[in-house]
mmCIF file as gemmi writes it, N, C-alpha and C atoms, coordinates in Angstrom:
data_model
loop_
_atom_site.group_PDB
_atom_site.id
_atom_site.type_symbol
_atom_site.label_atom_id
_atom_site.label_alt_id
_atom_site.label_comp_id
_atom_site.label_asym_id
_atom_site.label_entity_id
_atom_site.label_seq_id
_atom_site.pdbx_PDB_ins_code
_atom_site.Cartn_x
_atom_site.Cartn_y
_atom_site.Cartn_z
_atom_site.occupancy
_atom_site.B_iso_or_equiv
_atom_site.pdbx_formal_charge
_atom_site.auth_seq_id
_atom_site.auth_asym_id
_atom_site.pdbx_PDB_model_num
ATOM 1 N N . UNK Axp A 1 ? 138.187 95.97 147.442 1 0 ? 1 A 1
ATOM 2 C CA . UNK Axp A 1 ? 138.765 94.409 147.387 1 0 ? 1 A 1
ATOM 3 C C . UNK Axp A 1 ? 140.551 94.915 147.905 1 0 ? 1 A 1
ATOM 4 N N . UNK Axp A 2 ? 141.114 94.383 148.883 1 0 ? 2 A 1
ATOM 5 C CA . UNK Axp A 2 ? 142.211 94.926 149.275 1 0 ? 2 A 1
ATOM 6 C C . UNK Axp A 2 ? 142.993 93.588 148.541 1 0 ? 2 A 1
ATOM 7 N N . UNK Axp A 3 ? 144.257 93.835 148.485 1 0 ? 3 A 1
ATOM 8 C CA . UNK Axp A 3 ? 145.225 93.176 147.82 1 0 ? 3 A 1
ATOM 9 C C . UNK Axp A 3 ? 145.743 92.129 148.435 1 0 ? 3 A 1
ATOM 10 N N . UNK Axp A 4 ? 145.792 92.293 149.794 1 0 ? 4 A 1
ATOM 11 C CA . UNK Axp A 4 ? 146.044 91.255 150.73 1 0 ? 4 A 1
ATOM 12 C C . UNK Axp A 4 ? 144.824 89.935 151.325 1 0 ? 4 A 1
ATOM 13 N N . UNK Axp A 5 ? 143.656 90.548 150.593 1 0 ? 5 A 1
ATOM 14 C CA . UNK Axp A 5 ? 142.374 89.64 150.728 1 0 ? 5 A 1
ATOM 15 C C . UNK Axp A 5 ? 142.259 89.053 149.239 1 0 ? 5 A 1
ATOM 16 N N . UNK Axp A 6 ? 142.448 89.893 148.297 1 0 ? 6 A 1
ATOM 17 C CA . UNK Axp A 6 ? 142.369 88.69 146.913 1 0 ? 6 A 1
ATOM 18 C C . UNK Axp A 6 ? 143.485 87.662 146.609 1 0 ? 6 A 1
ATOM 19 N N . UNK Axp A 7 ? 144.601 88.273 147.115 1 0 ? 7 A 1
ATOM 20 C CA . UNK Axp A 7 ? 145.856 87.133 147.001 1 0 ? 7 A 1
ATOM 21 C C . UNK Axp A 7 ? 145.522 85.64 147.765 1 0 ? 7 A 1
ATOM 22 N N . UNK Axp A 8 ? 145.126 85.38 148.631 1 0 ? 8 A 1
ATOM 23 C CA . UNK Axp A 8 ? 144.551 83.715 148.818 1 0 ? 8 A 1
ATOM 24 C C . UNK Axp A 8 ? 143.375 83.708 148.434 1 0 ? 8 A 1
ATOM 25 N N . UNK Axp A 9 ? 142.605 84.076 148.086 1 0 ? 9 A 1
ATOM 26 C CA . UNK Axp A 9 ? 141.129 83.793 147.408 1 0 ? 9 A 1
ATOM 27 C C . UNK Axp A 9 ? 141.608 83.55 145.947 1 0 ? 9 A 1
ATOM 28 N N . UNK Axp A 10 ? 142.761 84.006 145.184 1 0 ? 10 A 1
ATOM 29 C CA . UNK Axp A 10 ? 143.019 83.521 143.55 1 0 ? 10 A 1
ATOM 30 C C . UNK Axp A 10 ? 143.726 82.604 143.825 1 0 ? 10 A 1
ATOM 31 N N . UNK Axp A 11 ? 144.899 82.178 144.667 1 0 ? 11 A 1
ATOM 32 C CA . UNK Axp A 11 ? 145.362 81.347 144.76 1 0 ? 11 A 1
ATOM 33 C C . UNK Axp A 11 ? 144.305 80.057 145.009 1 0 ? 11 A 1
ATOM 34 N N . UNK Axp A 12 ? 143.879 80.158 146.156 1 0 ? 12 A 1
ATOM 35 C CA . UNK Axp A 12 ? 142.709 79.132 146.489 1 0 ? 12 A 1
ATOM 36 C C . UNK Axp A 12 ? 141.952 78.629 145.088 1 0 ? 12 A 1
ATOM 37 N N . UNK Axp A 13 ? 141.469 79.846 144.817 1 0 ? 13 A 1
ATOM 38 C CA . UNK Axp A 13 ? 140.094 79.19 143.388 1 0 ? 13 A 1
ATOM 39 C C . UNK Axp A 13 ? 141.329 79.014 142.064 1 0 ? 13 A 1
ATOM 40 N N . UNK Axp A 14 ? 142.631 79.264 141.814 1 0 ? 14 A 1
ATOM 41 C CA . UNK Axp A 14 ? 143.311 78.75 140.885 1 0 ? 14 A 1
ATOM 42 C C . UNK Axp A 14 ? 143.644 77.285 141.047 1 0 ? 14 A 1
ATOM 43 N N . UNK Axp A 15 ? 143.582 76.92 142.226 1 0 ? 15 A 1
ATOM 44 C CA . UNK Axp A 15 ? 143.548 75.049 142.859 1 0 ? 15 A 1
ATOM 45 C C . UNK Axp A 15 ? 142.358 74.461 142.433 1 0 ? 15 A 1
ATOM 46 N N . UNK Axp A 16 ? 141.238 75.333 142.716 1 0 ? 16 A 1
ATOM 47 C CA . UNK Axp A 16 ? 140.157 74.55 142.547 1 0 ? 16 A 1
ATOM 48 C C . UNK Axp A 16 ? 139.59 74.364 141.402 1 0 ? 16 A 1
ATOM 49 N N . UNK Axp A 17 ? 140.056 75.49 140.538 1 0 ? 17 A 1
ATOM 50 C CA . UNK Axp A 17 ? 139.724 75.341 139.053 1 0 ? 17 A 1
ATOM 51 C C . UNK Axp A 17 ? 140.852 74.452 138.403 1 0 ? 17 A 1
ATOM 52 N N . UNK Axp A 18 ? 142.026 74.325 138.679 1 0 ? 18 A 1
ATOM 53 C CA . UNK Axp A 18 ? 142.775 73.286 138.103 1 0 ? 18 A 1
ATOM 54 C C . UNK Axp A 18 ? 142.4 72.167 138.459 1 0 ? 18 A 1
ATOM 55 N N . UNK Axp A 19 ? 141.491 72.029 139.652 1 0 ? 19 A 1
ATOM 56 C CA . UNK Axp A 19 ? 141.297 70.528 139.694 1 0 ? 19 A 1
ATOM 57 C C . UNK Axp A 19 ? 139.759 69.92 138.835 1 0 ? 19 A 1
ATOM 58 N N . UNK Axp A 20 ? 139.145 71.04 138.601 1 0 ? 20 A 1
ATOM 59 C CA . UNK Axp A 20 ? 138.028 70.752 137.373 1 0 ? 20 A 1
ATOM 60 C C . UNK Axp A 20 ? 139.047 70.637 135.592 1 0 ? 20 A 1
ATOM 61 N N . UNK Axp A 21 ? 139.976 70.693 135.67 1 0 ? 21 A 1
ATOM 62 C CA . UNK Axp A 21 ? 140.862 70.17 134.311 1 0 ? 21 A 1
ATOM 63 C C . UNK Axp A 21 ? 140.592 69.239 133.71 1 0 ? 21 A 1
ATOM 64 N N . UNK Axp A 22 ? 140.447 69.046 132.897 1 0 ? 22 A 1
ATOM 65 C CA . UNK Axp A 22 ? 140.808 67.217 132.035 1 0 ? 22 A 1
ATOM 66 C C . UNK Axp A 22 ? 142.396 66.924 131.837 1 0 ? 22 A 1
ATOM 67 N N . UNK Axp A 23 ? 142.831 65.861 131.964 1 0 ? 23 A 1
ATOM 68 C CA . UNK Axp A 23 ? 144.162 65.837 131.982 1 0 ? 23 A 1
ATOM 69 C C . UNK Axp A 23 ? 144.7 66.366 131.003 1 0 ? 23 A 1
ATOM 70 N N . UNK Axp A 24 ? 144.427 66.524 129.786 1 0 ? 24 A 1
ATOM 71 C CA . UNK Axp A 24 ? 145.408 67 128.798 1 0 ? 24 A 1
ATOM 72 C C . UNK Axp A 24 ? 145.399 68.568 128.743 1 0 ? 24 A 1
ATOM 73 N N . UNK Axp A 25 ? 144.387 69.084 129.723 1 0 ? 25 A 1
ATOM 74 C CA . UNK Axp A 25 ? 144.651 70.542 130.076 1 0 ? 25 A 1
ATOM 75 C C . UNK Axp A 25 ? 145.432 70.859 131.054 1 0 ? 25 A 1
ATOM 76 N N . UNK Axp A 26 ? 145.778 70.336 131.786 1 0 ? 26 A 1
ATOM 77 C CA . UNK Axp A 26 ? 146.522 70.561 133.02 1 0 ? 26 A 1
ATOM 78 C C . UNK Axp A 26 ? 148.063 70.853 133.148 1 0 ? 26 A 1
ATOM 79 N N . UNK Axp A 27 ? 148.439 70.49 131.671 1 0 ? 27 A 1
ATOM 80 C CA . UNK Axp A 27 ? 150.238 70.403 131.637 1 0 ? 27 A 1
ATOM 81 C C . UNK Axp A 27 ? 150.362 71.824 131.406 1 0 ? 27 A 1
ATOM 82 N N . UNK Axp A 28 ? 149.31 72.722 130.592 1 0 ? 28 A 1
ATOM 83 C CA . UNK Axp A 28 ? 149.763 74.426 130.606 1 0 ? 28 A 1
ATOM 84 C C . UNK Axp A 28 ? 148.328 75.12 131.128 1 0 ? 28 A 1
ATOM 85 N N . UNK Axp A 29 ? 148.169 75.23 132.079 1 0 ? 29 A 1
ATOM 86 C CA . UNK Axp A 29 ? 146.929 75.929 132.713 1 0 ? 29 A 1
ATOM 87 C C . UNK Axp A 29 ? 146.907 77.474 132.115 1 0 ? 29 A 1
ATOM 88 N N . UNK Axp A 30 ? 145.856 77.431 131.358 1 0 ? 30 A 1
ATOM 89 C CA . UNK Axp A 30 ? 145.367 79.103 130.882 1 0 ? 30 A 1
ATOM 90 C C . UNK Axp A 30 ? 145.162 79.985 131.806 1 0 ? 30 A 1
ATOM 91 N N . UNK Axp A 31 ? 145.734 80.906 131.511 1 0 ? 31 A 1
ATOM 92 C CA . UNK Axp A 31 ? 145.429 81.969 132.408 1 0 ? 31 A 1
ATOM 93 C C . UNK Axp A 31 ? 144.113 82.879 132.278 1 0 ? 31 A 1
ATOM 94 N N . UNK Axp A 32 ? 144.279 83.174 130.893 1 0 ? 32 A 1
ATOM 95 C CA . UNK Axp A 32 ? 143.038 83.544 130.209 1 0 ? 32 A 1
ATOM 96 C C . UNK Axp A 32 ? 141.903 82.356 130.564 1 0 ? 32 A 1
ATOM 97 N N . UNK Axp A 33 ? 141.958 81.146 130.128 1 0 ? 33 A 1
ATOM 98 C CA . UNK Axp A 33 ? 141.005 80.434 130.95 1 0 ? 33 A 1
ATOM 99 C C . UNK Axp A 33 ? 140.156 80.559 132.075 1 0 ? 33 A 1
ATOM 100 N N . UNK Axp A 34 ? 141.209 80.911 133.123 1 0 ? 34 A 1
ATOM 101 C CA . UNK Axp A 34 ? 140.937 80.938 134.636 1 0 ? 34 A 1
ATOM 102 C C . UNK Axp A 34 ? 140.106 82.016 134.88 1 0 ? 34 A 1
ATOM 103 N N . UNK Axp A 35 ? 140.394 83.263 133.894 1 0 ? 35 A 1
ATOM 104 C CA . UNK Axp A 35 ? 139.634 84.545 134.11 1 0 ? 35 A 1
ATOM 105 C C . UNK Axp A 35 ? 138.953 84.286 133.714 1 0 ? 35 A 1
ATOM 106 N N . UNK Axp A 36 ? 138.349 83.593 132.832 1 0 ? 36 A 1
ATOM 107 C CA . UNK Axp A 36 ? 136.796 83.599 132.434 1 0 ? 36 A 1
ATOM 108 C C . UNK Axp A 36 ? 135.784 82.787 133.163 1 0 ? 36 A 1
ATOM 109 N N . UNK Axp A 37 ? 136.465 81.657 133.863 1 0 ? 37 A 1
ATOM 110 C CA . UNK Axp A 37 ? 136.065 81.093 134.542 1 0 ? 37 A 1
ATOM 111 C C . UNK Axp A 37 ? 135.764 81.633 135.879 1 0 ? 37 A 1
ATOM 112 N N . UNK Axp A 38 ? 136.676 82.694 136.751 1 0 ? 38 A 1
ATOM 113 C CA . UNK Axp A 38 ? 136.736 83.683 137.604 1 0 ? 38 A 1
ATOM 114 C C . UNK Axp A 38 ? 134.837 84.136 136.853 1 0 ? 38 A 1
ATOM 115 N N . UNK Axp A 39 ? 135.244 84.666 136.015 1 0 ? 39 A 1
ATOM 116 C CA . UNK Axp A 39 ? 133.898 85.588 135.325 1 0 ? 39 A 1
ATOM 117 C C . UNK Axp A 39 ? 132.55 84.838 135.465 1 0 ? 39 A 1
ATOM 118 N N . UNK Axp A 40 ? 132.56 83.782 134.683 1 0 ? 40 A 1
ATOM 119 C CA . UNK Axp A 40 ? 131.441 82.943 134.926 1 0 ? 40 A 1
ATOM 120 C C . UNK Axp A 40 ? 130.851 82.79 136.098 1 0 ? 40 A 1
ATOM 121 N N . UNK Axp A 41 ? 132.019 82.31 137.082 1 0 ? 41 A 1
ATOM 122 C CA . UNK Axp A 41 ? 131.37 81.811 138.648 1 0 ? 41 A 1
ATOM 123 C C . UNK Axp A 41 ? 131.368 82.784 139.178 1 0 ? 41 A 1
ATOM 124 N N . UNK Axp A 42 ? 131.426 84.076 139.175 1 0 ? 42 A 1
ATOM 125 C CA . UNK Axp A 42 ? 130.739 85.442 140.034 1 0 ? 42 A 1
ATOM 126 C C . UNK Axp A 42 ? 132.156 85.607 141.168 1 0 ? 42 A 1
ATOM 127 N N . UNK Axp A 43 ? 133.372 85.381 140.488 1 0 ? 43 A 1
ATOM 128 C CA . UNK Axp A 43 ? 134.297 85.356 140.932 1 0 ? 43 A 1
ATOM 129 C C . UNK Axp A 43 ? 135.424 86.457 141.156 1 0 ? 43 A 1
ATOM 130 N N . UNK Axp A 44 ? 134.909 87.407 139.498 1 0 ? 44 A 1
ATOM 131 C CA . UNK Axp A 44 ? 135.942 88.542 139.157 1 0 ? 44 A 1
ATOM 132 C C . UNK Axp A 44 ? 135.932 89.767 140.022 1 0 ? 44 A 1
ATOM 133 N N . UNK Axp A 45 ? 135.409 89.876 141.007 1 0 ? 45 A 1
ATOM 134 C CA . UNK Axp A 45 ? 135.549 90.537 141.887 1 0 ? 45 A 1
ATOM 135 C C . UNK Axp A 45 ? 136.863 90.526 142.802 1 0 ? 45 A 1
ATOM 136 N N . UNK Axp A 46 ? 137.406 89.663 142.94 1 0 ? 46 A 1
ATOM 137 C CA . UNK Axp A 46 ? 138.6 89.415 143.123 1 0 ? 46 A 1
ATOM 138 C C . UNK Axp A 46 ? 140.421 89.674 142.256 1 0 ? 46 A 1
ATOM 139 N N . UNK Axp A 47 ? 139.802 90.259 141.218 1 0 ? 47 A 1
ATOM 140 C CA . UNK Axp A 47 ? 140.374 91.075 140.314 1 0 ? 47 A 1
ATOM 141 C C . UNK Axp A 47 ? 140.548 92.455 140.416 1 0 ? 47 A 1
ATOM 142 N N . UNK Axp A 48 ? 139.888 92.888 141.34 1 0 ? 48 A 1
ATOM 143 C CA . UNK Axp A 48 ? 139.66 94.449 141.755 1 0 ? 48 A 1
ATOM 144 C C . UNK Axp A 48 ? 140.497 94.898 142.461 1 0 ? 48 A 1
ATOM 145 N N . UNK Axp A 49 ? 141.619 94.89 142.828 1 0 ? 49 A 1
ATOM 146 C CA . UNK Axp A 49 ? 142.348 95.981 144.089 1 0 ? 49 A 1
ATOM 147 C C . UNK Axp A 49 ? 143.255 96.638 143.255 1 0 ? 49 A 1
ATOM 148 N N . UNK Axp A 50 ? 144.173 97.664 144.29 1 0 ? 50 A 1
ATOM 149 C CA . UNK Axp A 50 ? 145.286 98.045 143.646 1 0 ? 50 A 1
ATOM 150 C C . UNK Axp A 50 ? 146.356 97.621 143.709 1 0 ? 50 A 1
ATOM 151 N N . UNK Axp A 51 ? 147.326 97.99 143.071 1 0 ? 51 A 1
ATOM 152 C CA . UNK Axp A 51 ? 148.31 97.667 142.623 1 0 ? 51 A 1
ATOM 153 C C . UNK Axp A 51 ? 149.268 98.544 142.401 1 0 ? 51 A 1
ATOM 154 N N . UNK Axp A 52 ? 150.501 98.144 142.474 1 0 ? 52 A 1
ATOM 155 C CA . UNK Axp A 52 ? 151.351 99.258 141.563 1 0 ? 52 A 1
ATOM 156 C C . UNK Axp A 52 ? 151.627 99.04 140.593 1 0 ? 52 A 1
ATOM 157 N N . UNK Axp A 53 ? 151.584 97.833 139.759 1 0 ? 53 A 1
ATOM 158 C CA . UNK Axp A 53 ? 151.84 97.2 138.397 1 0 ? 53 A 1
ATOM 159 C C . UNK Axp A 53 ? 150.317 96.847 137.842 1 0 ? 53 A 1
ATOM 160 N N . UNK Axp A 54 ? 149.988 96.53 138.148 1 0 ? 54 A 1
ATOM 161 C CA . UNK Axp A 54 ? 148.32 96.079 137.701 1 0 ? 54 A 1
ATOM 162 C C . UNK Axp A 54 ? 147.717 94.89 138.673 1 0 ? 54 A 1
ATOM 163 N N . UNK Axp A 55 ? 146.379 94.932 139.056 1 0 ? 55 A 1
ATOM 164 C CA . UNK Axp A 55 ? 145.914 94.073 139.59 1 0 ? 55 A 1
ATOM 165 C C . UNK Axp A 55 ? 145.996 92.776 138.655 1 0 ? 55 A 1
ATOM 166 N N . UNK Axp A 56 ? 145.728 92.594 137.201 1 0 ? 56 A 1
ATOM 167 C CA . UNK Axp A 56 ? 146.03 91.25 136.426 1 0 ? 56 A 1
ATOM 168 C C . UNK Axp A 56 ? 147.16 90.69 136.283 1 0 ? 56 A 1
ATOM 169 N N . UNK Axp A 57 ? 148.363 91.406 136.433 1 0 ? 57 A 1
ATOM 170 C CA . UNK Axp A 57 ? 149.702 90.512 136.847 1 0 ? 57 A 1
ATOM 171 C C . UNK Axp A 57 ? 149.93 90.275 137.975 1 0 ? 57 A 1
ATOM 172 N N . UNK Axp A 58 ? 149.235 90.699 138.954 1 0 ? 58 A 1
ATOM 173 C CA . UNK Axp A 58 ? 149.632 90.303 140.372 1 0 ? 58 A 1
ATOM 174 C C . UNK Axp A 58 ? 148.886 89.099 140.25 1 0 ? 58 A 1
ATOM 175 N N . UNK Axp A 59 ? 147.912 89.026 140.053 1 0 ? 59 A 1
ATOM 176 C CA . UNK Axp A 59 ? 146.877 87.836 139.639 1 0 ? 59 A 1
ATOM 177 C C . UNK Axp A 59 ? 147.367 86.49 139.073 1 0 ? 59 A 1
ATOM 178 N N . UNK Axp A 60 ? 147.815 87.196 137.79 1 0 ? 60 A 1
ATOM 179 C CA . UNK Axp A 60 ? 148.363 86.029 137.117 1 0 ? 60 A 1
ATOM 180 C C . UNK Axp A 60 ? 149.652 85.387 137.806 1 0 ? 60 A 1
ATOM 181 N N . UNK Axp A 61 ? 150.709 86.468 138.299 1 0 ? 61 A 1
ATOM 182 C CA . UNK Axp A 61 ? 151.781 85.978 139.029 1 0 ? 61 A 1
ATOM 183 C C . UNK Axp A 61 ? 151.433 84.82 140.205 1 0 ? 61 A 1
ATOM 184 N N . UNK Axp A 62 ? 150.475 84.877 140.985 1 0 ? 62 A 1
ATOM 185 C CA . UNK Axp A 62 ? 149.703 84.18 141.909 1 0 ? 62 A 1
ATOM 186 C C . UNK Axp A 62 ? 149.658 82.69 140.91 1 0 ? 62 A 1
ATOM 187 N N . UNK Axp A 63 ? 148.661 83.025 140.223 1 0 ? 63 A 1
ATOM 188 C CA . UNK Axp A 63 ? 147.874 81.906 139.467 1 0 ? 63 A 1
ATOM 189 C C . UNK Axp A 63 ? 149.596 80.9 139.219 1 0 ? 63 A 1
ATOM 190 N N . UNK Axp A 64 ? 150.123 81.504 138.325 1 0 ? 64 A 1
ATOM 191 C CA . UNK Axp A 64 ? 151.369 80.685 137.961 1 0 ? 64 A 1
ATOM 192 C C . UNK Axp A 64 ? 152.457 79.992 138.98 1 0 ? 64 A 1
ATOM 193 N N . UNK Axp A 65 ? 152.277 81.066 140.276 1 0 ? 65 A 1
ATOM 194 C CA . UNK Axp A 65 ? 152.979 80.848 141.117 1 0 ? 65 A 1
ATOM 195 C C . UNK Axp A 65 ? 151.913 79.139 142.02 1 0 ? 65 A 1
ATOM 196 N N . UNK Axp A 66 ? 151.2 79.575 142.23 1 0 ? 66 A 1
ATOM 197 C CA . UNK Axp A 66 ? 150.285 78.421 142.492 1 0 ? 66 A 1
ATOM 198 C C . UNK Axp A 66 ? 150.295 77.16 141.885 1 0 ? 66 A 1
ATOM 199 N N . UNK Axp A 67 ? 150.352 77.114 140.602 1 0 ? 67 A 1
ATOM 200 C CA . UNK Axp A 67 ? 150.28 75.931 139.96 1 0 ? 67 A 1
ATOM 201 C C . UNK Axp A 67 ? 151.665 75.628 139.554 1 0 ? 67 A 1
ATOM 202 N N . UNK Axp A 68 ? 152.717 75.934 140.081 1 0 ? 68 A 1
ATOM 203 C CA . UNK Axp A 68 ? 154.019 75.686 139.56 1 0 ? 68 A 1
ATOM 204 C C . UNK Axp A 68 ? 154.464 75.919 137.922 1 0 ? 68 A 1
ATOM 205 N N . UNK Axp A 69 ? 153.98 77.132 137.921 1 0 ? 69 A 1
ATOM 206 C CA . UNK Axp A 69 ? 154.442 77.635 136.22 1 0 ? 69 A 1
ATOM 207 C C . UNK Axp A 69 ? 155.407 78.964 136.352 1 0 ? 69 A 1
ATOM 208 N N . UNK Axp A 70 ? 156.358 79.333 137.174 1 0 ? 70 A 1
ATOM 209 C CA . UNK Axp A 70 ? 156.746 80.329 137.462 1 0 ? 70 A 1
ATOM 210 C C . UNK Axp A 70 ? 157.701 80.16 136.484 1 0 ? 70 A 1
ATOM 211 N N . UNK Axp A 71 ? 158.742 79.253 135.837 1 0 ? 71 A 1
ATOM 212 C CA . UNK Axp A 71 ? 159.366 78.756 135.369 1 0 ? 71 A 1
ATOM 213 C C . UNK Axp A 71 ? 158.965 79.645 133.096 1 0 ? 71 A 1
ATOM 214 N N . UNK Axp A 72 ? 157.793 79.792 134.118 1 0 ? 72 A 1
ATOM 215 C CA . UNK Axp A 72 ? 157.086 80.915 132.352 1 0 ? 72 A 1
ATOM 216 C C . UNK Axp A 72 ? 157.306 82.195 132.138 1 0 ? 72 A 1
ATOM 217 N N . UNK Axp A 73 ? 157.712 82.482 133.402 1 0 ? 73 A 1
ATOM 218 C CA . UNK Axp A 73 ? 157.764 83.861 133.791 1 0 ? 73 A 1
ATOM 219 C C . UNK Axp A 73 ? 159.329 84.214 133.041 1 0 ? 73 A 1
């Protein structure tokens, strides 16, 4: 998987996942719950790409950005 392919997929999947959350869980979406959802739905391969820092860090950054949580960083 290339990083350039993973980013749009993670962003799109984050939105899809977020839309399935009950109202009470939408205030502070969990990166770890999202990762569990990726694994459970056979999307975890999108977390396997080369990165300077780490694929997990980059994917979490895209997740936060997509869901408007950059203030947490």
